[in-house]
Every structure is written in C-alpha cells, then in structure tokens.
Coordinates of C-alpha atoms in Angstrom, one line a residue:
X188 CA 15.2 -31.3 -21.7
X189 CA 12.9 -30.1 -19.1
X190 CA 14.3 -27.5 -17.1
X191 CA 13.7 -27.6 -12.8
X192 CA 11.3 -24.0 -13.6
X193 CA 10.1 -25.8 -16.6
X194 CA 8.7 -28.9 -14.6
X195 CA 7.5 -26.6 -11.3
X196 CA 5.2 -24.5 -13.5
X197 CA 4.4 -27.7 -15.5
X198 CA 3.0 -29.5 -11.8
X199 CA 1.2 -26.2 -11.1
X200 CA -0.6 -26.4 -13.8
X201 CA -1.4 -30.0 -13.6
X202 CA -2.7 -29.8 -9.9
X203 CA -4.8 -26.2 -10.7
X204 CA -7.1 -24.7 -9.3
X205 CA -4.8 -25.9 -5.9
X206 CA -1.0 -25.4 -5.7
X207 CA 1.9 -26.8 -3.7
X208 CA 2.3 -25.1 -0.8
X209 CA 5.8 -23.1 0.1
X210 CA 7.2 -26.6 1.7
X211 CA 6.2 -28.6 -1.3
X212 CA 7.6 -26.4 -3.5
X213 CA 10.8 -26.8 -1.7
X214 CA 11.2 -30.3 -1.8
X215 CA 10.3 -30.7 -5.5
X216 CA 12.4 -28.1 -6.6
X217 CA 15.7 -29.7 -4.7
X218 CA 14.1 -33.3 -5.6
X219 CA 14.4 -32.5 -8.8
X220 CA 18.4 -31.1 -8.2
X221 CA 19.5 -34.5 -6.9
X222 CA 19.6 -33.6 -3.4
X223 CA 18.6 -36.1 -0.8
X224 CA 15.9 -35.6 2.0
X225 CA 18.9 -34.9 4.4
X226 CA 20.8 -32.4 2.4
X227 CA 17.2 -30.6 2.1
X228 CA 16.7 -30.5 5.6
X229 CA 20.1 -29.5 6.6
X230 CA 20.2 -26.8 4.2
X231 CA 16.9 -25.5 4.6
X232 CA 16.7 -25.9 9.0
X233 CA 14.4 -28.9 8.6
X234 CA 14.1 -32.4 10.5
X235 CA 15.0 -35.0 8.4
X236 CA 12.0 -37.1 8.9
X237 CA 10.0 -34.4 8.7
X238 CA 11.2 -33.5 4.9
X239 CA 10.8 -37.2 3.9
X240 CA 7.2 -37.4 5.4
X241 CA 6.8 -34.2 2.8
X242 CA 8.2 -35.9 0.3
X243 CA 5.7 -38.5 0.5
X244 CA 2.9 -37.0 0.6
X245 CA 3.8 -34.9 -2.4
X246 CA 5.0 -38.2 -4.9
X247 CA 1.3 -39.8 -3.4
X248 CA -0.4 -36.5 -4.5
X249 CA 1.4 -36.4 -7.5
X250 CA 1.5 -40.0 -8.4
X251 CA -2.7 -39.6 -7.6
X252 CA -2.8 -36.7 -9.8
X253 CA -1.4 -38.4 -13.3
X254 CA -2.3 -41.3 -12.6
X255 CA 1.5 -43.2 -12.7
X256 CA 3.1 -44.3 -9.9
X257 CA 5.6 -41.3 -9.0
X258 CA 9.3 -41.8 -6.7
X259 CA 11.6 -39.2 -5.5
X260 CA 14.0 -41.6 -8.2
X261 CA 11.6 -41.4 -11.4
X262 CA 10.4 -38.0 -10.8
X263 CA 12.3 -36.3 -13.4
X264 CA 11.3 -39.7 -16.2
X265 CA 7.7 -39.1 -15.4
X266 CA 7.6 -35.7 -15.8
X267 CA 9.7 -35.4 -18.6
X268 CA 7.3 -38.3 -20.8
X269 CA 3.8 -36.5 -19.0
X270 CA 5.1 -32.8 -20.9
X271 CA 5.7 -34.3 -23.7
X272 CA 2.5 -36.3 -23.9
X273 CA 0.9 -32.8 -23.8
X274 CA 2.8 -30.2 -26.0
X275 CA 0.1 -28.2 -26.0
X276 CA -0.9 -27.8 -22.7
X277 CA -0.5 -24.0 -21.2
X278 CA 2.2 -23.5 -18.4
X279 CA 1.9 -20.2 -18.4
X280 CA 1.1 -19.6 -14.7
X281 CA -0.3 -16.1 -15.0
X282 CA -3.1 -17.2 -16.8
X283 CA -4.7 -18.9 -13.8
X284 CA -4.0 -16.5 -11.2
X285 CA -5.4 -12.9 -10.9
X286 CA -3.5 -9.3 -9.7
X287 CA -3.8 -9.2 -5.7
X288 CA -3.6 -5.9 -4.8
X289 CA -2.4 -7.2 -1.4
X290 CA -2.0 -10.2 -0.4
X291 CA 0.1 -12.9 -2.2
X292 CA -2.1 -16.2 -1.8
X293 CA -0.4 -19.0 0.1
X294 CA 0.6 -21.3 -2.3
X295 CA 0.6 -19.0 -5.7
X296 CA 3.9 -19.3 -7.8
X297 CA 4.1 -15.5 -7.7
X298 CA 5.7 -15.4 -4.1
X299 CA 9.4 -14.7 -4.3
X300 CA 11.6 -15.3 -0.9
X301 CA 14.1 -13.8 0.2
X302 CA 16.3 -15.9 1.9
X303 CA 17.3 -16.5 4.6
X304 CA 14.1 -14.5 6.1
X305 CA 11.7 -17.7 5.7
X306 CA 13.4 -20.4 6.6
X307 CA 15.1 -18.8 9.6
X308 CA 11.1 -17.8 10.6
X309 CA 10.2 -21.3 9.9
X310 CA 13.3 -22.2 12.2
X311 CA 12.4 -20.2 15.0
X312 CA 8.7 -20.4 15.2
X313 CA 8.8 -23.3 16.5
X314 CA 11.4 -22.7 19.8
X315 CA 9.7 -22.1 23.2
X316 CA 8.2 -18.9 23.7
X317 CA 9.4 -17.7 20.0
X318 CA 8.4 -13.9 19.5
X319 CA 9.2 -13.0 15.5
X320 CA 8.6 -9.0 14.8
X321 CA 7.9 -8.3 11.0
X322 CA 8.8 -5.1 10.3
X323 CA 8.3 -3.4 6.7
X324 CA 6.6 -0.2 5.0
X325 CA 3.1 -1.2 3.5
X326 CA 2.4 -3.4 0.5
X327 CA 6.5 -5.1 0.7
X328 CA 4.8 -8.7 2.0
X329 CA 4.4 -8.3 5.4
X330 CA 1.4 -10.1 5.4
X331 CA 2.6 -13.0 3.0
X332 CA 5.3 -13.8 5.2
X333 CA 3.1 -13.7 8.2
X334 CA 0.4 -16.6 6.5
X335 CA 3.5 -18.6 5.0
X336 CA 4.6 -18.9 9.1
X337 CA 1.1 -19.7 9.9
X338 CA 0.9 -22.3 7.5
X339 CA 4.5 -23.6 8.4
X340 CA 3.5 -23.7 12.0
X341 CA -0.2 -25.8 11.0
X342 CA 2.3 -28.5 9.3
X343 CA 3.9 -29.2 12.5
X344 CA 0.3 -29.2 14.2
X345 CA 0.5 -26.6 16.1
X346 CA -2.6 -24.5 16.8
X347 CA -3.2 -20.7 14.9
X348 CA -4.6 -17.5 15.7
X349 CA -4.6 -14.5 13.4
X350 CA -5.4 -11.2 14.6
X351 CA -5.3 -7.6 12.7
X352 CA -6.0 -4.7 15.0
X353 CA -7.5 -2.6 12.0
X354 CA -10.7 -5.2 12.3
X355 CA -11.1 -3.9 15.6
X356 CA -13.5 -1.2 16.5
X357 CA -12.6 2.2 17.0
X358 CA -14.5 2.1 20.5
X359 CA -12.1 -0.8 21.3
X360 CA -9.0 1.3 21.9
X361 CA -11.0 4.0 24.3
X362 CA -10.3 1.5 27.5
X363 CA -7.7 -1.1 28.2
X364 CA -10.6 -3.5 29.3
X365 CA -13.0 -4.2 25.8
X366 CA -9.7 -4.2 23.9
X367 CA -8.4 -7.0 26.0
X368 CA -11.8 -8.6 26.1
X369 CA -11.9 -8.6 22.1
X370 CA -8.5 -10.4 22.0
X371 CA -9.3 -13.2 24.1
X372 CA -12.9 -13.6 22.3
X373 CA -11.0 -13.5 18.7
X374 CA -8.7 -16.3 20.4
X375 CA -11.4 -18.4 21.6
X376 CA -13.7 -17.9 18.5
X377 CA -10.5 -19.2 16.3
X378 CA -10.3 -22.0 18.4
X379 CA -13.6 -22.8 18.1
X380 CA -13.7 -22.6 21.6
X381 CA -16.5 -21.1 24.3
X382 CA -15.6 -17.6 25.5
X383 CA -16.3 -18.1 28.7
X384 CA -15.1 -14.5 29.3
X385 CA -16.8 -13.9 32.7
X386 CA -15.3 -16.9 34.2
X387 CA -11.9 -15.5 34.5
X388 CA -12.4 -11.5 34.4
X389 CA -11.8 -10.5 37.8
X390 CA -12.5 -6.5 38.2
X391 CA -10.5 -6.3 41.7
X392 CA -7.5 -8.3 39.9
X393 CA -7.7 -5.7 37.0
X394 CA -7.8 -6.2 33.0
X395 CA -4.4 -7.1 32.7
X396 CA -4.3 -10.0 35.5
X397 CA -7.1 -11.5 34.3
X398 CA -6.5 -11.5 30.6
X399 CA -3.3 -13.4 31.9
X400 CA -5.6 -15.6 34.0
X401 CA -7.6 -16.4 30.7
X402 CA -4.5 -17.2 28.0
X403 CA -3.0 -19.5 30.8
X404 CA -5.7 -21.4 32.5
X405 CA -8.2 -21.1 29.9
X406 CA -6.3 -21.0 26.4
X407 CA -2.8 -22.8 26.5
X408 CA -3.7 -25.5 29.2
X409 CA -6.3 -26.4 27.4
X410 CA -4.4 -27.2 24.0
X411 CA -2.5 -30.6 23.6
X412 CA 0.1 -28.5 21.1
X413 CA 2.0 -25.1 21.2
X414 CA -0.1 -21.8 19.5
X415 CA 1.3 -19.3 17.5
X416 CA -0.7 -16.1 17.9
X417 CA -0.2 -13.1 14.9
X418 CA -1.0 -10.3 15.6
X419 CA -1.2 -8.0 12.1
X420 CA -1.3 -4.0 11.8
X421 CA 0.5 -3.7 15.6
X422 CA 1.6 -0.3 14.1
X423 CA -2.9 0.5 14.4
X424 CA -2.2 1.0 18.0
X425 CA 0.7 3.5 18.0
X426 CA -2.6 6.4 17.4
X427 CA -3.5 5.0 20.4
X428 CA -1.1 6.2 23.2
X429 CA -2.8 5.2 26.4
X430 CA -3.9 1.5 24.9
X431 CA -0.6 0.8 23.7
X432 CA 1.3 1.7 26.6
X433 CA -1.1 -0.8 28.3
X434 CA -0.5 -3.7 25.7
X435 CA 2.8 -3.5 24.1
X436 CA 4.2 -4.7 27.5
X437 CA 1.8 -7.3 28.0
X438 CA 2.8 -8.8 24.7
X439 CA 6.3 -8.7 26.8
X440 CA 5.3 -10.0 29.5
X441 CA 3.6 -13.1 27.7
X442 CA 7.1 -14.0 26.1
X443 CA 8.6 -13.5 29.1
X444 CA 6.9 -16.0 31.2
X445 CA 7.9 -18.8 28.9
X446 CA 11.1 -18.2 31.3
X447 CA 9.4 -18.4 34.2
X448 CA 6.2 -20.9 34.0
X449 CA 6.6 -24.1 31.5
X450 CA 3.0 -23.1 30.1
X451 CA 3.8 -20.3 28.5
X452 CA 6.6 -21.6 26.5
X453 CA 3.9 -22.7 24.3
X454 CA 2.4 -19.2 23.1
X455 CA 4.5 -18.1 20.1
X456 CA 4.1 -14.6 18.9
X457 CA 4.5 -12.7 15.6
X458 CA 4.0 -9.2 15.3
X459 CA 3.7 -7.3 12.3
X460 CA 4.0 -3.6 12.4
X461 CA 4.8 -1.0 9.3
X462 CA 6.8 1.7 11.1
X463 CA 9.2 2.2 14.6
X464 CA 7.3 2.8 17.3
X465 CA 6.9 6.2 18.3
X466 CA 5.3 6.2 21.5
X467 CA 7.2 6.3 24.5
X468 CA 7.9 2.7 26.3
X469 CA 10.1 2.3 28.9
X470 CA 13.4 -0.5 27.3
X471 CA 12.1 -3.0 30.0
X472 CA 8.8 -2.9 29.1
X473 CA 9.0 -2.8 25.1
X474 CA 8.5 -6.1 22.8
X475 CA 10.6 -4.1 19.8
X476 CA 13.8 -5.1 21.8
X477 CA 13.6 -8.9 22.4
X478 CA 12.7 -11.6 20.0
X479 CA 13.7 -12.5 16.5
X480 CA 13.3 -9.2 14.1
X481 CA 12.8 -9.6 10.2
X482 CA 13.2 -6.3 8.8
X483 CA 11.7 -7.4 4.7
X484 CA 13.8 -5.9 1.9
X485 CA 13.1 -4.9 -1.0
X486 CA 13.7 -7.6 -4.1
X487 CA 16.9 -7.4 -5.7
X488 CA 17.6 -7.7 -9.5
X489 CA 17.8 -11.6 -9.4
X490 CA 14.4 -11.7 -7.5
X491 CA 12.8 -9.3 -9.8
X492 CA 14.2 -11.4 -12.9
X493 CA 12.5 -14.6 -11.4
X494 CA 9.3 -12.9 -11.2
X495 CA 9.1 -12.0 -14.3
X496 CA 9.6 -15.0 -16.0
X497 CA 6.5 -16.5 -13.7
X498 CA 5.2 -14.0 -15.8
X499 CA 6.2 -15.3 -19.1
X500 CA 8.5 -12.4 -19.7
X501 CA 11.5 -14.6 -20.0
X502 CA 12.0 -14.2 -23.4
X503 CA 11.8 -10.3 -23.5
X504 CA 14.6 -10.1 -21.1
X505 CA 16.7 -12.6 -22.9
X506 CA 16.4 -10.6 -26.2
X507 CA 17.2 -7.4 -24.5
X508 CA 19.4 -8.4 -21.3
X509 CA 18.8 -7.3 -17.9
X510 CA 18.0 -3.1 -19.0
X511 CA 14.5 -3.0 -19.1
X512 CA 14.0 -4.5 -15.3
X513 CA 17.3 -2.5 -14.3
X514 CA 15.1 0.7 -15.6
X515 CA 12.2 -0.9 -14.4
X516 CA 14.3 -0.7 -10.7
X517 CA 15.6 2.8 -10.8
X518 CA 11.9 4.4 -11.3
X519 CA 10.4 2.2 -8.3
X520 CA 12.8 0.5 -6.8
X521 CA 13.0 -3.0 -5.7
X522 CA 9.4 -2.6 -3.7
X523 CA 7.3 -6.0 -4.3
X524 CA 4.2 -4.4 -5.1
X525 CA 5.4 -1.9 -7.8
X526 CA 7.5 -4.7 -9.3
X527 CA 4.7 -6.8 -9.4
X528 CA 2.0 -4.4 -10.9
X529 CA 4.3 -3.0 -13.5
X530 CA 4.7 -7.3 -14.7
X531 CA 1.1 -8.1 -14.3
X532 CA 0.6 -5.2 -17.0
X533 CA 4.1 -5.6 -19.2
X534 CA 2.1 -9.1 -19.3
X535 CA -1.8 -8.6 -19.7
X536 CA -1.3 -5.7 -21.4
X537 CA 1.5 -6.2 -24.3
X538 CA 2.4 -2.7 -23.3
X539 CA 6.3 -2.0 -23.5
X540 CA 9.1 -0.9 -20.9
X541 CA 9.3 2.2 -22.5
X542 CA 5.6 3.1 -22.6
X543 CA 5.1 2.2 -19.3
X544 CA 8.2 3.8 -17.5
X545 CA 6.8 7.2 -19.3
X546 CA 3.3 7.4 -18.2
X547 CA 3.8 5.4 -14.9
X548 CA 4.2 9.1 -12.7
X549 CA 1.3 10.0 -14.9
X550 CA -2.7 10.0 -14.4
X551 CA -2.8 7.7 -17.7
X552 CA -0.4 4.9 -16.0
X553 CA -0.5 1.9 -14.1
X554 CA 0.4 3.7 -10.9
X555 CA -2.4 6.5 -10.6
X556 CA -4.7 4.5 -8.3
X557 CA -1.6 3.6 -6.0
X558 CA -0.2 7.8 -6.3
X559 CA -4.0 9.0 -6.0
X560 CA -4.6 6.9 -2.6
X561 CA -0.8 8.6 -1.1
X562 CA -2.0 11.6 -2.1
X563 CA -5.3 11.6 -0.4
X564 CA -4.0 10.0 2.9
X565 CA -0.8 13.3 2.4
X566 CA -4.1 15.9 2.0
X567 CA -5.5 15.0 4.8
X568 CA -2.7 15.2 6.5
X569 CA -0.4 18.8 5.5
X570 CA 2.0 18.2 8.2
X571 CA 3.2 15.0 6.2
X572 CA 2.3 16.7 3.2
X573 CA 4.8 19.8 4.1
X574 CA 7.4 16.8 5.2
X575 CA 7.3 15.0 2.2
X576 CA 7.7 17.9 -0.1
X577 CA 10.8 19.2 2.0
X578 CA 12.0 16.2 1.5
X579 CA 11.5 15.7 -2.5
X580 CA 13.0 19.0 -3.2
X581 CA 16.1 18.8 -1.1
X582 CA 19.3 17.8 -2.8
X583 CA 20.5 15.1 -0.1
X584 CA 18.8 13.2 2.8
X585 CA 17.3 15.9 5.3
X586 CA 16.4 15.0 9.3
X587 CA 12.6 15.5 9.9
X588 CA 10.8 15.1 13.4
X589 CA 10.4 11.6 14.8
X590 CA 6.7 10.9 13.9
X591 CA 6.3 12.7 10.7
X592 CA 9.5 10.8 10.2
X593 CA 8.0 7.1 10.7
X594 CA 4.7 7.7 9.5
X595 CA 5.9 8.7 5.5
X596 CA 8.3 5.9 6.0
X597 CA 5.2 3.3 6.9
X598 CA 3.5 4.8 3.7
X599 CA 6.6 3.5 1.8
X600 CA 7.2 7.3 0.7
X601 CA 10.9 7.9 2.1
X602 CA 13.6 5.7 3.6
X603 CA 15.4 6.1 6.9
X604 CA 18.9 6.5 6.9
X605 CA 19.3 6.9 10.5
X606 CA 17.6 9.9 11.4
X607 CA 17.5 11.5 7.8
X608 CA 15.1 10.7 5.1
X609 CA 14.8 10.9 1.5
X610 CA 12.4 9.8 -1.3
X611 CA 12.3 6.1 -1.7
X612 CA 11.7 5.8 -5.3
X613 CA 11.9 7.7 -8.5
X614 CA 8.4 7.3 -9.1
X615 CA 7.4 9.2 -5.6
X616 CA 9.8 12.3 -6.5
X617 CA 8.0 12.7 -9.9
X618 CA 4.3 12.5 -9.4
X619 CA 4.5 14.4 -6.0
X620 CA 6.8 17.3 -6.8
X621 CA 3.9 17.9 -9.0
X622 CA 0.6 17.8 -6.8
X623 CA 2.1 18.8 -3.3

C-alpha cells in the first residue's frame, strides 16, 4: 500500500532535477486524500477554478512524465503499479538536494509550513493594496516565505519585484535622493523596462514627489496586472536613521493611496524585517502598524518529526519514539535552521543523537561555524556582547535597553518577553557562557 508521503516523494523523484511547486504539492497531496477540487479550495482560501486549472496541468505533467495517461480518479492506480514497476528506484529525497545554508529552494520537499501563515499570505496577496510584514530573527524562513508569495502571486499573473536593501550600496543610504533613484531603477530593470529616471525626477517637486510621480505614471499604469513589490532585509535601514525616517513612511503612504486613487490598489507590498523597529516614527507615519503581520514561529514537534523523515530518519524515530528530536528541541529549540542542520548531519553523517547533542556547543560540532559567526558579529560589538552575557547568567528573564534589546533578538540570541529577554536556546547559553 503506498502511503500519501510514500507517493509525494515517489513523484519527486520521478520529475528530478525539477519539483512541484508549493501549489502542486497541495493538490496532489489532498488529490490523493479523496478530496474534490472544491473542498481543496475552500479549505486552503483558493478559487475553485483556479485549483482545478492546477490540477490539470499537474495530471498533463504527470501523465507526460510516465508516459500513461494520468486522472485526478486513477491517480492513486497509476502510481501504485509505476512504484512497483521500479522497487528499486531511490526515493530518498535528500539524496538529490544539497544543505542550504539559507535559503530553502522554491519547490524542494524540505520546506515545512506552518499553517495557517501561507495560505492566509497567499489569501491576502492578492486583495487591493495588500501590505504583508514578515517578521522573524535570522535564518527562521523569512526569506522562503517571501519567494513562496512571489511565486504564488506569478501563478495568478501578476507582475514581481524583489528587492534586498543589503544589495544596496553603503553610499545609497547617505541621501534620500540615490536611495530612491536605486529603487525605482531595480523596479524598472526587473521589469525589463527602460529607466527613464530623468523623465519624472523633478528637483523643485523633491525626491519623494517624484518617486511617487514615477511608481504611478511610469510603473503601475503601465502594467495590464497588479505588482507585488518585496522588499527583503527592511531591518538594513534601521542603522540608517535619517533614510528610514524618509522611507518607512513612504512605504505608508504607497498603501495608503490604494484608498484614495484606483492605481495604486495595484502595488502589493511585503516587507521583511528581522527585529522591531527601533527608530523613532511617528504611529501615523509607520508601515509596522497597518497591513497584514506574520510573526514566523519556530517548528513545533510535529513539524520537526515531518522533516526528518524527508530525511529518511523515519525509522530511527519509530524505533526510539519521539526522545531523540524532543532532546534534539530542548538544546536548540524549534529554530528551522538548527533543526535542519542537525538532520542534514544525523543523515549524511550516520552520526547519533547522542554524539551530536554532546559536541554540538563544542568547536568539534556541527554548530561551530554558526557559534563562531555570533561570536564575531558579539566582539565587534561589546555592548551586545556585555548584554548577552547579562543575560545568560541571570537566573530569570532580565529587561535590557531597547536597541541592544532588538538587535540580539534579530541575531536569534534571546527572545522577547515583553520588555525582558532571555537566552533563546540551550545551545546559545552553553557555548557563550564560555567565550564571552
């Protein structure tokens, strides 16, 4: 009997060195459930049409694929006689995809939601003047999420733009003007439009005016279809005081006029940011208070069991229960990028729990080139150094000042519980109680 996991890994390996993408993978996996086209869309915050249209396409590619005509009604047949046909075949899907140290690729296997996050992102990306702010210390999938939307958003043919501020040039963020200039050229150039720059910068009207003048008369009237414009590493700008001041309410402004002029209703903004902001905005004037926040947390234990039997672990945890991820948990925590690290290796390496819980606050474990970059980023900083050792000795959480406060909390060092702090894994309190 082949099992709905069984069968998904069993058509990612079939299709390699491509996947199916987060959509795909939906339908197949409630496809093979019994559920109907309608129930999927319902469920999920889908148009019905739209999910058969999906489903489609993926029986064509399928069906294209093995070469036998495949139905959403003989799915689970066809599948069922293809495995069999090749017992030996791999399904492992590990084997085909490398470690990313950051980013999860788009359509790998290894991404884990967390529901509802997605598909309430997917649901409001595409309202009139959306703004969605992504909000999570580093390396917990910020970023993942953020190209998953993208990708969502390309599916209903609507127009992209991806923007990270740490690309930008340091010189960028000494005036309000280049700054602005370099976001309207990045839009342009990922439209593959002109930039055309000069014909809408208007020195009398200001920086701000005409960048305006440029997204509404230039950009969005020109496109038949709305664009969703992500803007990645936000929290980059928070070092820059006068800048950010500047921009943050633009990026206001621009969701605001989707209340005002029909236009605008057509830009949709993410924005991804790592900490609070800790630069003085007035309420009015700040984008933090007004659209859709996802705040990502970390996985839970059912999350971190379903990872690690993508990673063929499954029968490791059956033979021992749940323990070695619950111990797995209480030295780093329910933090994607530990989690996953610490399987890549339990995996590649044939190493144990037990051996790799030991050294992991150690130089000889898996985590040393993850502790060693904290600890150079805490050196050359002693103020968060000082912080962060405060904190790790003290018996309970412990109120720190506002910035130190945000910035060890963007570093994925401490968690906030209102305005106290204290370590946020295990694995942090032993390694740095040593070197700081």
């Amino acid at each position: 009997m082949l099992s709905e996991e069984e069968a998904f890994t069993f058509v990612e390996t079939i299709l390699k060195p491509n996947y199916l993408n987060d959509l795909q993978g939906l339908v197949f996996r409630q496809c093979w459930l019994g559920k109907t086209y309608q129930m999927i869309a319902e469920e999920n915050g889908y148009d019905a049409d739209y999910i058969k249209v999906a489903g489609s396409r993926l029986w064509q590619l399928l069906s294209d694929t093995l070469g036998v005509k495949i139905t959403k009604s003989n799915i689970q047949t066809v599948l069922r006689q293809s495995f069999n046909k090749t017992p030996s075949l791999s399904i492992s899907p590990l084997g085909q995809l490398p470690f990313s140290d950051g980013t999860v690729p788009r359509n790998s296997p290894l991404y884990i939601e967390r529901p509802p996050i997605e598909q309430r992102a997917y649901a409001e990306i595409i309202k009139p003047a959306a703004l969605l702010r992504i909000k999570a210390p580093s390396k917990m999938g910020k970023t993942s999420l953020m190209l998953r939307i993208l990708a969502y958003a390309k599916e209903n043919n609507y127009y992209t733009v991806r923007l990270n501020l740490q690309q930008a040039n340091n010189t960028l963020f000494t005036h309000l003007d280049p700054f602005l200039r370099w976001i309207c050229a990045n839009i342009a150039h990922q439209l593959n439009k002109e930039p055309r720059l000069d014909d809408y910068w208007d020195e009398e009207l200001g920086s701000k005016v005409s960048c305006n003048a440029y997204l509404q008369g230039y950009i969005l009237e020109s496109l038949d279809n709305p664009l969703v414009l992500a803007i990645d590493e936000v929290n980059h700008l928070f070092e820059y005081g006068d800048i950010a001041q500047e921009f943050l309410p633009l990026l206001r402004f621009w969701h605001e006029e989707g209340n005002n002029i029909e236009i605008w209703q057509n830009l949709r903004l993410i924005i991804v940011h790592s900490t609070e902001i800790y630069i003085p905005l007035k309420l009015q004037q700040s984008p933090f208070n007004v659209g859709i926040p996802i705040q990502l947390p970390e996985f839970n234990l059912e999350q971190v069991q379903a990872l690690a039997e993508f990673h063929s672990l499954s029968n490791i945890i059956d033979n021992e229960g749940s323990e070695p991820l619950k111990n797995l948990m209480k030295m780093v925590g329910g933090h994607p990028y530990l989690i996953r690290l610490a399987l890549y290796h339990l995996y590649q390496d044939k190493i144990t729990m037990k051996q790799l819980l030991e050294e992991a606050p150690t130089p000889t474990g898996i985590y040393d080139h993850h502790l060693q970059n904290h600890l150079i980023t805490l050196q050359n900083n002693p103020e968060l150094a000082a912080a962060f050792a405060k904190v790790i000795k003290a018996k309970k959480p412990m109120q720190l000042e506002t910035i130190i406060a945000y910035k060890l909390a963007s570093m994925g060092l401490v968690k906030l519980q209102g305005k106290e702090a204290f370590p946020s894994c295990q694995l942090y309190c032993l390694y740095f109680s040593v070197v700081i």
